[in-house]
Short mmCIF file of C-alpha atoms and ligand atoms in Angstrom, two decimals:
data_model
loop_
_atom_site.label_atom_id
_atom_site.label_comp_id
_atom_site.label_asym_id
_atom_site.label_seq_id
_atom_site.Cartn_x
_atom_site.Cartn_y
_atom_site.Cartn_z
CA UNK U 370 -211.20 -147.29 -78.98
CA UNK U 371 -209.99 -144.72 -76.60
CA UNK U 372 -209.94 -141.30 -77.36
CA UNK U 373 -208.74 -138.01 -74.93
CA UNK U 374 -211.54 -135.57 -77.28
CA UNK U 375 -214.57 -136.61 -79.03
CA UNK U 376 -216.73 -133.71 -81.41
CA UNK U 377 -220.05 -134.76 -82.12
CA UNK U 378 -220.32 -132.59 -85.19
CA UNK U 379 -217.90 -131.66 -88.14
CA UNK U 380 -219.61 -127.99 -89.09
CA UNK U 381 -218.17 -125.06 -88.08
CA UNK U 382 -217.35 -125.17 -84.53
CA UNK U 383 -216.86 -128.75 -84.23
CA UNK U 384 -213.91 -128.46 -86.77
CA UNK U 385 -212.29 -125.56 -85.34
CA UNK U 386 -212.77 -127.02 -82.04
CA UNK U 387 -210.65 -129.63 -83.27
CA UNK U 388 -207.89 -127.74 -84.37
CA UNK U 389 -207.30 -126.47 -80.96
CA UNK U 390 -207.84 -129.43 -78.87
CA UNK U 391 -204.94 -131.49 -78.83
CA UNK U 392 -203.84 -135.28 -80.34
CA UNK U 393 -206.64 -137.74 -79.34
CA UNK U 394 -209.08 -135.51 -80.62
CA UNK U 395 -212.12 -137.50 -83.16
CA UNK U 396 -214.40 -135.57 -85.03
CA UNK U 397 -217.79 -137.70 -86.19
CA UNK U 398 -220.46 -136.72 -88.18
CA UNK U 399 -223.12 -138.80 -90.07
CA UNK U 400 -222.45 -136.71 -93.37
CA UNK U 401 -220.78 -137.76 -96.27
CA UNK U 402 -218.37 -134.16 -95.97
CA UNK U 403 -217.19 -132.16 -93.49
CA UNK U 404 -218.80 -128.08 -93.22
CA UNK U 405 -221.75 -128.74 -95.73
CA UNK U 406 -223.30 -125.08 -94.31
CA UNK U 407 -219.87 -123.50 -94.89
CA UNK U 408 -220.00 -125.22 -98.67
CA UNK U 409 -223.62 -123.83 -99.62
CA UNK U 410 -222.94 -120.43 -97.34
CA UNK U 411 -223.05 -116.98 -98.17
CA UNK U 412 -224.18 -118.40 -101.95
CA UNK U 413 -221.63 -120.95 -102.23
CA UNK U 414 -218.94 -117.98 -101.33
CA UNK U 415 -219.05 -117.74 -97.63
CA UNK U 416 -219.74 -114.65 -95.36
CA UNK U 417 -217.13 -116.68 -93.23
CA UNK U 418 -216.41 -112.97 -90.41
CA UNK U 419 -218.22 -109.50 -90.12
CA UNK U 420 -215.51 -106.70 -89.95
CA UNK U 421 -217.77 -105.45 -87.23
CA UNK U 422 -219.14 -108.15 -85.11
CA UNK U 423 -219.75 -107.41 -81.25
CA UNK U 424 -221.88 -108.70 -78.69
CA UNK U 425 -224.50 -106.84 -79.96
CA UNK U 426 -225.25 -108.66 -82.98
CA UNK U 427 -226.08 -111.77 -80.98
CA UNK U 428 -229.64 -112.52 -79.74
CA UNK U 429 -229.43 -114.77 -76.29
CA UNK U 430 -231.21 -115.09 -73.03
CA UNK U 431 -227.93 -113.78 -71.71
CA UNK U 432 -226.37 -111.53 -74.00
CA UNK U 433 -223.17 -110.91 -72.10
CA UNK U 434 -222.61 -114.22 -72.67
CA UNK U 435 -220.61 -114.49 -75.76
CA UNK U 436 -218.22 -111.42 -75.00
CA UNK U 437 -216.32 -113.67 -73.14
CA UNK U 438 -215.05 -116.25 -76.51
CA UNK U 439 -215.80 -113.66 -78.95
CA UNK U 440 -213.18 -111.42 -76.86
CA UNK U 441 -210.19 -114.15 -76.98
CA UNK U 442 -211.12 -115.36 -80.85
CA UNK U 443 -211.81 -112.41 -83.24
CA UNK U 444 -213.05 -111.77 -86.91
CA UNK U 445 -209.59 -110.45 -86.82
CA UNK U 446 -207.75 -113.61 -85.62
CA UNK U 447 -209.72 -115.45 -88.27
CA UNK U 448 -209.40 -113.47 -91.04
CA UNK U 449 -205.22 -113.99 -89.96
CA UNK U 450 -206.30 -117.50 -90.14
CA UNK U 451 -207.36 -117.06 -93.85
CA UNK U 452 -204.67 -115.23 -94.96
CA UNK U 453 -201.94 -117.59 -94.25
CA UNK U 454 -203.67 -120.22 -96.10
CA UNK U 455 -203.95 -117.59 -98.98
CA UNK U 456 -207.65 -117.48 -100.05
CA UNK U 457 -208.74 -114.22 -101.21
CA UNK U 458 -211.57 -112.40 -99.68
CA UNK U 459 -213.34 -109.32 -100.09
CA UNK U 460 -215.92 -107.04 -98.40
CA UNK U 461 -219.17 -107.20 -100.02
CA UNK U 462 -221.49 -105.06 -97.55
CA UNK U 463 -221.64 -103.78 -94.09
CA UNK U 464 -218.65 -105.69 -92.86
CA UNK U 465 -219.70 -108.58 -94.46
CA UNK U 466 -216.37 -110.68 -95.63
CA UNK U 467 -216.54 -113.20 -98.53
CA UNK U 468 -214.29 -115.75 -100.08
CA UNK U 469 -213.20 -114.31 -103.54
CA UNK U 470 -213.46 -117.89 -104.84
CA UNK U 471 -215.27 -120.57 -103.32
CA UNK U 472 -216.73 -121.35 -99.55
CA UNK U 473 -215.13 -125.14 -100.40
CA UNK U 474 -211.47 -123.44 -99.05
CA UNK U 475 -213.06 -122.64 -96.04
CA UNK U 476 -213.99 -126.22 -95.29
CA UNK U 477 -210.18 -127.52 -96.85
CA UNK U 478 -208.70 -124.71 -94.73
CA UNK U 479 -210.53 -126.05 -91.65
CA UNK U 480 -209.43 -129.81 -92.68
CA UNK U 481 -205.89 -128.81 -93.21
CA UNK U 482 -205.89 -127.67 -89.74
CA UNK U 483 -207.43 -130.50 -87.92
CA UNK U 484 -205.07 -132.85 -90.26
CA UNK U 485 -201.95 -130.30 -88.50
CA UNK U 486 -203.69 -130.57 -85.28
CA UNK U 487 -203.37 -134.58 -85.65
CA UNK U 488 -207.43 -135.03 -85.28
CA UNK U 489 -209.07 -137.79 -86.84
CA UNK U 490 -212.13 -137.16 -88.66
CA UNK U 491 -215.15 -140.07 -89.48
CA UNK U 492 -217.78 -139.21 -91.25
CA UNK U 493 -220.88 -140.91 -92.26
CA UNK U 494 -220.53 -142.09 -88.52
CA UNK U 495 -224.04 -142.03 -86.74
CA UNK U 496 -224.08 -141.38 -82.71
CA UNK U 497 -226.12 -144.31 -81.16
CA UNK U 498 -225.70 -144.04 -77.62
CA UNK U 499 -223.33 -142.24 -75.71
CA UNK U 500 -223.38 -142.57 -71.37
CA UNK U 501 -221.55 -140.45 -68.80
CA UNK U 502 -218.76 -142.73 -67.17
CA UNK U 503 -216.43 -142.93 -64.15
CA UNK U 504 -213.95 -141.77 -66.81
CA UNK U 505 -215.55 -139.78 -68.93
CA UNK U 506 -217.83 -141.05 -71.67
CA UNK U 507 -218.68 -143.60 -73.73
CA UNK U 508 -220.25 -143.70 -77.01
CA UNK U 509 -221.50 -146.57 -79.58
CA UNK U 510 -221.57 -145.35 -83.15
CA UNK U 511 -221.91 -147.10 -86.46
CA UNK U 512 -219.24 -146.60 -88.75
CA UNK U 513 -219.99 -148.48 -92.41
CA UNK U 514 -222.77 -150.43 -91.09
CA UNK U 515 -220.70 -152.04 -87.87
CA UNK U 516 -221.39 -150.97 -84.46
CA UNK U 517 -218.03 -149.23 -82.63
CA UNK U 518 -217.83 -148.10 -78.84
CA UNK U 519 -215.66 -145.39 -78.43
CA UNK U 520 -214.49 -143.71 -74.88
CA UNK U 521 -213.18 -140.20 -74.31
CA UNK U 522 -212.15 -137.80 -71.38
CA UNK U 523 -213.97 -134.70 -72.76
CA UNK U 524 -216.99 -135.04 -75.23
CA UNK U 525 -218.15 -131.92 -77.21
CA UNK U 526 -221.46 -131.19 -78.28
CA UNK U 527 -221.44 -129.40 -81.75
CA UNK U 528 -223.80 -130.90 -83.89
CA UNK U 529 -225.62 -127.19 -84.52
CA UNK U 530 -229.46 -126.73 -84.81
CA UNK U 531 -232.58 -127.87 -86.67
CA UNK U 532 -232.00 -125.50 -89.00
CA UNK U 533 -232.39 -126.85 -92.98
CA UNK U 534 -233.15 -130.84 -91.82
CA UNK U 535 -232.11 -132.03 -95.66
CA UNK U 536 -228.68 -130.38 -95.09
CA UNK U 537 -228.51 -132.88 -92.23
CA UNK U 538 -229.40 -131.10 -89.06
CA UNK U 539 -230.72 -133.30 -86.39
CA UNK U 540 -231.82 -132.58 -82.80
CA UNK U 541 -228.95 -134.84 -81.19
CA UNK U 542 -227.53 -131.75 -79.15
CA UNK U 543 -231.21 -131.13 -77.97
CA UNK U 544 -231.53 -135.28 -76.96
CA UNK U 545 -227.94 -134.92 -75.20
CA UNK U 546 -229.08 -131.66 -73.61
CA UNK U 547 -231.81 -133.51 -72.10
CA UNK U 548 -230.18 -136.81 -71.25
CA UNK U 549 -227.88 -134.87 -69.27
CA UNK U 550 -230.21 -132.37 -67.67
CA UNK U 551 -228.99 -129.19 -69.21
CA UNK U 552 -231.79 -126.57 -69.26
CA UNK U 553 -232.93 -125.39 -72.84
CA UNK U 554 -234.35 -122.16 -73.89
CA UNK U 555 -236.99 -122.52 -76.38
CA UNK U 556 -236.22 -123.20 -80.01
CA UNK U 557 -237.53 -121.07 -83.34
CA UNK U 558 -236.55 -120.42 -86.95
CA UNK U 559 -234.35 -117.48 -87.26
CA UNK U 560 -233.09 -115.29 -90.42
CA UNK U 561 -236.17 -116.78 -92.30
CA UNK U 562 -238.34 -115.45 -94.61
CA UNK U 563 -242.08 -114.15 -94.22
CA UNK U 564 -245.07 -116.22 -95.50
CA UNK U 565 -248.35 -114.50 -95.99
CA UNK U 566 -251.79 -116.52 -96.75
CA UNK U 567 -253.48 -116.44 -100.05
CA UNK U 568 -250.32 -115.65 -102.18
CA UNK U 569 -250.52 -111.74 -101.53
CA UNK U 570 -247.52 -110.75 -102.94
CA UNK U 571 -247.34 -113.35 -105.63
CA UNK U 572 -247.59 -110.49 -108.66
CA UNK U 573 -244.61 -108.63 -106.77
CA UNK U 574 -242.74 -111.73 -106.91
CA UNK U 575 -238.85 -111.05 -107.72
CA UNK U 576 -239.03 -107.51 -106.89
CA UNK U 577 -236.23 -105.43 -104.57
CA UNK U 578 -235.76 -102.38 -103.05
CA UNK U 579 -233.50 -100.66 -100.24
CA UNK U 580 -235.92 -100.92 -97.00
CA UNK U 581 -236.84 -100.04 -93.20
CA UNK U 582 -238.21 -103.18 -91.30
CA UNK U 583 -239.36 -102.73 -87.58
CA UNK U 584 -241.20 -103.56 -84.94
CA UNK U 585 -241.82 -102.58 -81.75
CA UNK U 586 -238.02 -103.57 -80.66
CA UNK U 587 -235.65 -103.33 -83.71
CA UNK U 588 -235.43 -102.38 -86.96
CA UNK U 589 -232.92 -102.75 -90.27
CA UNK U 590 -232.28 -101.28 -93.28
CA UNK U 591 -231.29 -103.50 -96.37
CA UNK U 592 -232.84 -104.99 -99.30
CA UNK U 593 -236.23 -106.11 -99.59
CA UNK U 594 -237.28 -109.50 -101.76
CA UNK U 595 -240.89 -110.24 -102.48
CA UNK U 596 -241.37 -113.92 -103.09
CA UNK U 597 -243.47 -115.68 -104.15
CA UNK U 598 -244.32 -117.22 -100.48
CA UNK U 599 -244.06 -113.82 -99.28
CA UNK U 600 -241.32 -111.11 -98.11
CA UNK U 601 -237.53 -112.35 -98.05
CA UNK U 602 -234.48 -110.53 -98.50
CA UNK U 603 -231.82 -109.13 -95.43
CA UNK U 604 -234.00 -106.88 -93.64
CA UNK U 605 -236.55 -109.27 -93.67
CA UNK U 606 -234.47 -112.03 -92.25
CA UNK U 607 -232.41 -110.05 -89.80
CA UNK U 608 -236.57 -108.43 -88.50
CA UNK U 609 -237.44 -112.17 -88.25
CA UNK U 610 -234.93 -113.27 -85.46
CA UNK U 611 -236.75 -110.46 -83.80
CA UNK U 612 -240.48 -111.15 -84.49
CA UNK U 613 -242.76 -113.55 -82.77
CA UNK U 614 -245.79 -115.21 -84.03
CA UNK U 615 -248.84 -113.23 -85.35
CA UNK U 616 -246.91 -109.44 -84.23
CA UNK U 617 -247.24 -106.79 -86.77
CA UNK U 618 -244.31 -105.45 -88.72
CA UNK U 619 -243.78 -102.06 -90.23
CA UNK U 620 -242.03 -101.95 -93.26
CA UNK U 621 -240.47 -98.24 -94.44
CA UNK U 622 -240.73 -98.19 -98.27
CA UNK U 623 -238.62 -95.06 -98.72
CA UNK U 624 -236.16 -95.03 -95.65
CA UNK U 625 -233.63 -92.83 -97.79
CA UNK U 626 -235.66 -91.09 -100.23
CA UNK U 627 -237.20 -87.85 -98.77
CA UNK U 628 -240.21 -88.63 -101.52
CA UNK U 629 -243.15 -85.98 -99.54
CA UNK U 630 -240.21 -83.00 -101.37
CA UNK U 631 -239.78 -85.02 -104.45
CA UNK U 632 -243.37 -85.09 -105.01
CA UNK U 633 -244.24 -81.49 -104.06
CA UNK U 634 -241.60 -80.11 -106.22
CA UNK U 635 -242.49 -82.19 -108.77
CA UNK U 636 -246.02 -80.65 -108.67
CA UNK U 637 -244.67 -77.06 -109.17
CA UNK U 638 -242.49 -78.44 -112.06
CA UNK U 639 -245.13 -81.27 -114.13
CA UNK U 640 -248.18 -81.15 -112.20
CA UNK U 641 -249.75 -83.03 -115.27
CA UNK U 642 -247.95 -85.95 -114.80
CA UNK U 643 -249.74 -88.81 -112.93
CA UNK U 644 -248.49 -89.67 -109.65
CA UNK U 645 -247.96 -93.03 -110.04
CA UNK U 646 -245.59 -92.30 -112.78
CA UNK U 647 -243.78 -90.09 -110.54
CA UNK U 648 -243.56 -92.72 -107.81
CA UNK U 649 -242.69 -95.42 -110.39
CA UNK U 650 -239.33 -92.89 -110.45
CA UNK U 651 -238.47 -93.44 -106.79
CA UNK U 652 -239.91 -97.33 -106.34
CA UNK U 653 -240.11 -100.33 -108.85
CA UNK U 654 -242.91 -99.96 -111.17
CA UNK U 655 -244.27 -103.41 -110.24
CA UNK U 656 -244.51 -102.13 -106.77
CA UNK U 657 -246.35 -98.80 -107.69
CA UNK U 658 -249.07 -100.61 -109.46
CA UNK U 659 -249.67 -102.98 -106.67
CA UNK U 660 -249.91 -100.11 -104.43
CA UNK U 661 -252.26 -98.44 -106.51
CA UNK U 662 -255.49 -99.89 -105.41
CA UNK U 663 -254.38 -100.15 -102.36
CA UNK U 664 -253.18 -96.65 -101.56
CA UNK U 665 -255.54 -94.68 -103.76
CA UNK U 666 -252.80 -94.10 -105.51
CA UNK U 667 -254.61 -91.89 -108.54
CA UNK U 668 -255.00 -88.29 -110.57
CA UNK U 669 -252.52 -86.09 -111.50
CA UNK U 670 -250.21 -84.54 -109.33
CA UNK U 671 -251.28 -81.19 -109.72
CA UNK U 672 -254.61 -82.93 -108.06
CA UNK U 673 -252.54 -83.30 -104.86
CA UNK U 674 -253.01 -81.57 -101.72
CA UNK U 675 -250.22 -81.05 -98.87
CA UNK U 676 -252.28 -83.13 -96.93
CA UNK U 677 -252.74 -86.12 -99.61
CA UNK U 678 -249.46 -86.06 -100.31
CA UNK U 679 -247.98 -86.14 -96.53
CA UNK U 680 -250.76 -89.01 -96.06
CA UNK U 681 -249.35 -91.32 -98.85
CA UNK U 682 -245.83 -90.44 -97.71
CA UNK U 683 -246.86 -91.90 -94.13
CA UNK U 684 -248.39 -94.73 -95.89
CA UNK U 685 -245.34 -95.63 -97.49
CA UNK U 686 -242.90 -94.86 -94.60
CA UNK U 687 -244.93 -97.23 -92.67
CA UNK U 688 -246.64 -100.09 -94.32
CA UNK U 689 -247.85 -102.49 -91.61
CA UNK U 690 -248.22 -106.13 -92.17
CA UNK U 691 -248.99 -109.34 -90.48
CA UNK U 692 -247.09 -112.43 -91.75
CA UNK U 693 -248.81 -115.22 -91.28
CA UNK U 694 -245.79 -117.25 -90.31
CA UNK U 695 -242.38 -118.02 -91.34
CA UNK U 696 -240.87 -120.58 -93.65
CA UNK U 697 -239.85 -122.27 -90.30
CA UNK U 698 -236.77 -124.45 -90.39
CA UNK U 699 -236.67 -126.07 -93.82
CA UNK U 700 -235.31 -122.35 -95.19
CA UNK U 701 -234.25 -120.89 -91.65
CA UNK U 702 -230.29 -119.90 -91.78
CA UNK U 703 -230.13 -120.66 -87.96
CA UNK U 704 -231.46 -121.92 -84.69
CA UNK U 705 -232.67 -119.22 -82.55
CA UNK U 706 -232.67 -120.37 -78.74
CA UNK U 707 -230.98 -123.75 -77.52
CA UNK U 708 -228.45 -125.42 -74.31
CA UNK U 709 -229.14 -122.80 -71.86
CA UNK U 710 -225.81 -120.64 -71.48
CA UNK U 711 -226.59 -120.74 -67.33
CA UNK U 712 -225.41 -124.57 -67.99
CA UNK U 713 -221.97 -123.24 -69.27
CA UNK U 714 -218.96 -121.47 -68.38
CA UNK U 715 -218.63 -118.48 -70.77
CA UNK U 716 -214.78 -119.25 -70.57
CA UNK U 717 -214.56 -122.55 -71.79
CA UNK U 718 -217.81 -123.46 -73.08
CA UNK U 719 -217.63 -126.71 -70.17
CA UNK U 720 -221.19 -127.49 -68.96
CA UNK U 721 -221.13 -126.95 -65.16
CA UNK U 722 -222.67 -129.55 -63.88
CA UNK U 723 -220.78 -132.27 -65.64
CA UNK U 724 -216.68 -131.94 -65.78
CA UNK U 725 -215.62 -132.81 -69.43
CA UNK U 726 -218.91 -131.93 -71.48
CA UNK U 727 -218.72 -128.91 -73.76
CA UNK U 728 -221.38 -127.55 -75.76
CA UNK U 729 -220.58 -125.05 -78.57
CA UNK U 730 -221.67 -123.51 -81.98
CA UNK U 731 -225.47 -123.06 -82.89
CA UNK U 732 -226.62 -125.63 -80.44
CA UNK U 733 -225.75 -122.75 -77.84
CA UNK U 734 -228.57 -120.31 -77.00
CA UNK U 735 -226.33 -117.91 -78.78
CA UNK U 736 -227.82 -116.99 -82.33
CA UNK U 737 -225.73 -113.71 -84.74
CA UNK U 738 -227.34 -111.45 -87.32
CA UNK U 739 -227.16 -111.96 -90.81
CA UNK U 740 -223.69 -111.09 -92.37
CA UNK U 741 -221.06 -113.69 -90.85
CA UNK U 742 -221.79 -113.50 -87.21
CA UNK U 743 -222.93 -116.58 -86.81
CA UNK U 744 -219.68 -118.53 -88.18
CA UNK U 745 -217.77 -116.05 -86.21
CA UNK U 746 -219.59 -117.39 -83.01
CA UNK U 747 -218.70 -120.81 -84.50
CA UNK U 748 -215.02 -120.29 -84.74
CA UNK U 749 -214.75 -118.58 -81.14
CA UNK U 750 -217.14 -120.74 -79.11
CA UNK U 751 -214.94 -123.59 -81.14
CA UNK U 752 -211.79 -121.70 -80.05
CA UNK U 753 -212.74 -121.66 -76.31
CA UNK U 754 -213.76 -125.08 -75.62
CA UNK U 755 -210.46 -126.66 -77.85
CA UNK U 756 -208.13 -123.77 -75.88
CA UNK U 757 -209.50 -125.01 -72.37
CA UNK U 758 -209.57 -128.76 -73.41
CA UNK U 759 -205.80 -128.98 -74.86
CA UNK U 760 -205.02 -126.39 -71.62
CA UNK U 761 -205.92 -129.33 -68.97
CA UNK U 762 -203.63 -132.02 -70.29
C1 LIG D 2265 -228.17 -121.77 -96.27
C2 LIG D 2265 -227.35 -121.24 -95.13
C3 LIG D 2265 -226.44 -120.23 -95.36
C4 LIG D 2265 -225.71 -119.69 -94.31
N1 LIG D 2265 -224.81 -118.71 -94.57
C5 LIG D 2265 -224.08 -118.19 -93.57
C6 LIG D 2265 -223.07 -117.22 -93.82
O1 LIG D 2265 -222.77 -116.87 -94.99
N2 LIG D 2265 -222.41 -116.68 -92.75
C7 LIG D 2265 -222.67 -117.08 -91.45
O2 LIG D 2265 -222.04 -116.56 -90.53
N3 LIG D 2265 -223.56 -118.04 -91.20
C8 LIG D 2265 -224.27 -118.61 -92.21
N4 LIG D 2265 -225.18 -119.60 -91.93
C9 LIG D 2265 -225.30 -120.08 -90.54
C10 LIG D 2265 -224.14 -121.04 -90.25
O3 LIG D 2265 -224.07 -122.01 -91.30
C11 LIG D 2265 -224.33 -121.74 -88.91
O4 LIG D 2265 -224.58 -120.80 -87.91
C12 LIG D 2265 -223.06 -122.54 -88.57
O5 LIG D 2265 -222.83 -123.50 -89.57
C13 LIG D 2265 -223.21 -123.23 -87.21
O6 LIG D 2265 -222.07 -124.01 -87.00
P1 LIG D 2265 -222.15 -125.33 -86.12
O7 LIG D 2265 -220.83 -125.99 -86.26
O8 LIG D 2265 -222.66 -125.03 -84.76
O9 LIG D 2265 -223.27 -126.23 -86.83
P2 LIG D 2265 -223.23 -126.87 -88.28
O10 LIG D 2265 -222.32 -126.12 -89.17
O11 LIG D 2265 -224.65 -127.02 -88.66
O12 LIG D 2265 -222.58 -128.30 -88.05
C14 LIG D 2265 -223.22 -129.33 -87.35
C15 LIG D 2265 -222.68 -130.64 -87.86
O13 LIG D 2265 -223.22 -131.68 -87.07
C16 LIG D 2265 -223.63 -132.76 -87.88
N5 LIG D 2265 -224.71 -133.48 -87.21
C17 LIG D 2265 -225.94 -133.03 -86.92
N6 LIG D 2265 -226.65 -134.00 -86.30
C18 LIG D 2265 -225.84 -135.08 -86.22
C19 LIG D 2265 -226.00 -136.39 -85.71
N7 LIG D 2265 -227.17 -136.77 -85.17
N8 LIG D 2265 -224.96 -137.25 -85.80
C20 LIG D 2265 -223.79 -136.87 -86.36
N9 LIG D 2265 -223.57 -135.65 -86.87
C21 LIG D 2265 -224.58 -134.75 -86.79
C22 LIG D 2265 -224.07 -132.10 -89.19
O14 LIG D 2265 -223.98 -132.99 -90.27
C23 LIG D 2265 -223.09 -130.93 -89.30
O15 LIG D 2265 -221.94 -131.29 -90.05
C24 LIG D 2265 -225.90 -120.16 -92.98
C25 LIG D 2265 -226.80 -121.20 -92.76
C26 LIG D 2265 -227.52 -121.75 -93.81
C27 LIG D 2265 -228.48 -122.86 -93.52
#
């Protein structure tokens, strides 16, 4: 069967590829449904934009390269998109836009758009083989158990990372990469979670608080999990995109509190109170017993000197750990690393070496911050490569 466009991929960016790329456009993926991420994202409600994304939220060997997509395809031109099909939405945080409802009228929205577009979509479709022709390309799937060869002009590589392997992410655009002698950057677990050995933080387990996470190159202020495993929550994620194997973090316990006054006025005021009940008023109790041992955390706060005080307040404005890893890619929320962007033009998301290929979405060395940047990458590096492909005919 001869087709002008085929997606490897119905996420994200394969789908909205699809709605800009013209009739004779196919969409496969071996899934049983179409944008499983977008279905489970953002807790089943979708942090589908960020009122505020910029280049700057992406990590990338290149980082000028996205400006380019994300300058012609907007939060604001999708956010137009979701209007007119009349979901609700709402800000939750720091930009971060969420379906009212559920992330399930993304993925319709994106399906009623191919369906406009007039692409076809197979699913539960597995890529065999696929070979660079005179004409273009030429790729053997099975569809329902029987083998199918399918050609196309332009083929388009957006079958994401290795991110969460039991929501069906494969290495197929690595394999392609590779086949067709695109370079790769090297590939990690981003927004992840901390693991620490022996269960350290296993009595904290469940606790939050507002927190400062840096290290040596970055740092960001939002909630704090303990886990079971280990440390979770936003800051922690957004630090781990960041953070290399075996670095130390810092983590700011009291970013907004200014606790070293607190505590000295409180001494004038109840110096017989403990201190730890006093700190129990400015962290979570659970937290302040932990640190107890720990930090020396003991007598009365009359008992306190400047200097003690000002000490502890250090200690808990910069608390430095080690993880011992990450949760790697069976809880990562992306792919950090990937096609090399030097094998693409910025424009139209074409490989360079071979006329017709396109590589897009988080198979792209191209990887956002928590809080919607990372579909908004989907949508505009989808947006490019469909623009450029339906341009050409
Ligand atoms: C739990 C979770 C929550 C997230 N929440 C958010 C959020 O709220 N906001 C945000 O911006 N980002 C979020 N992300 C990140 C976001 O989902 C991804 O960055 C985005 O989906 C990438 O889009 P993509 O189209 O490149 O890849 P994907 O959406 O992963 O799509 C790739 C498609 O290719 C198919 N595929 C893979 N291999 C093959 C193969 N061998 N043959 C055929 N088909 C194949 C897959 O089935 C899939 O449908 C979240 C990620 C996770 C894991």
């Amino acid at each position: 069967m001869a087709y002008e466009t085929l997606i490897l991929g119905a996420g994200a960016a394969g789908m909205m590829c699809a709605t800009r790329s013209g009739p004779g456009t196919l969409v496969i993926d071996h899934a049983k449904a179409p944008g499983e991420k977008i279905r489970i994202s953002g807790g089943g409600r979708c942090n589908f934009t960020n009122m505020y994304a910029s280049p700057e939220n992406y990590l990338s060997q290149n980082p000028h390269f996205c400006k380019s997509a994300m300058a012609r395809y907007t939060q604001w031109d999708f956010i137009e998109l979701v209007d007119r099909h009349g979901i609700a939405w709402h800000e939750k945080t720091l930009g971060q836009l969420f379906c009212d409802g559920s992330a399930k009228q993304i993925v319709a929205m994106l399906v009623e758009e191919m369906k406009t577009a007039g692409a076809d979509l197979w699913l539960q479709t597995s890529v065999t083989s696929v070979t660079h022709t005179a004409d273009g390309f030429r790729v053997e799937v099975e569809r329902e158990g029987k083998p199918q060869v399918l050609t196309a002009r332009n083929l388009v590589i957006a079958t994401g990372g290795k991110s969460i392997p039991k929501m069906g992410a494969t290495g197929l655009a690595y394999d392609l990469a590779r086949q067709f002698d695109l370079p790769l950057t090297d590939t990690r677990p981003g927004l992840v979670p901390f693991t620490f050995s022996e269960d350290r933080f296993k009595p904290l387990a469940g606790v939050a608080l507002p927190a400062r996470l840096s290290n040596e190159r970055t740092s960001f202020d939002e909630a704090l999990l303990f886990t079971h495993r280990g440390l979770s929550g936003p800051s922690v994620l957004q630090l781990s995109s960041y953070w290399r194997e075996g670095e130390q973090i810092s983590v700011n316990l009291i970013p907004e509190t200014p606790v070293f006054d607190l505590l000295r006025s409180q001494r004038q005021e109840a110096g017989r109170k403990a201190l730890t009940t006093e700190l129990a008023r400015h962290l979570p109790g659970r937290l302040v017993d932990f640190l107890a041992p720990k930090f020396d955390l003991k007598g009365r706060l009359a008992d306190q000197s400047d200097a003690a005080l000002r000490d502890l307040c250090d200690r808990l404005e910069n608390w430095r750990l080690t993880p011992s890893g990450s949760e790697g890619y069976r809880t990562a929320e992306v792919t950090l690393g990937g096609i090399d962007t030097d094998a693409l033009s910025s424009q139209t998301m074409e490989t360079k070496t071979i006329p017709g290929l396109y590589a897009i979405g988080e198979a792209v060395d191209v990887t956002g911050w928590l809080g919607g940047y990372n579909f908004q990458w989907a949508w505009a590096s989808g947006v490019a490569a469909g623009s450029a492909i339906a341009a050409r005919r």
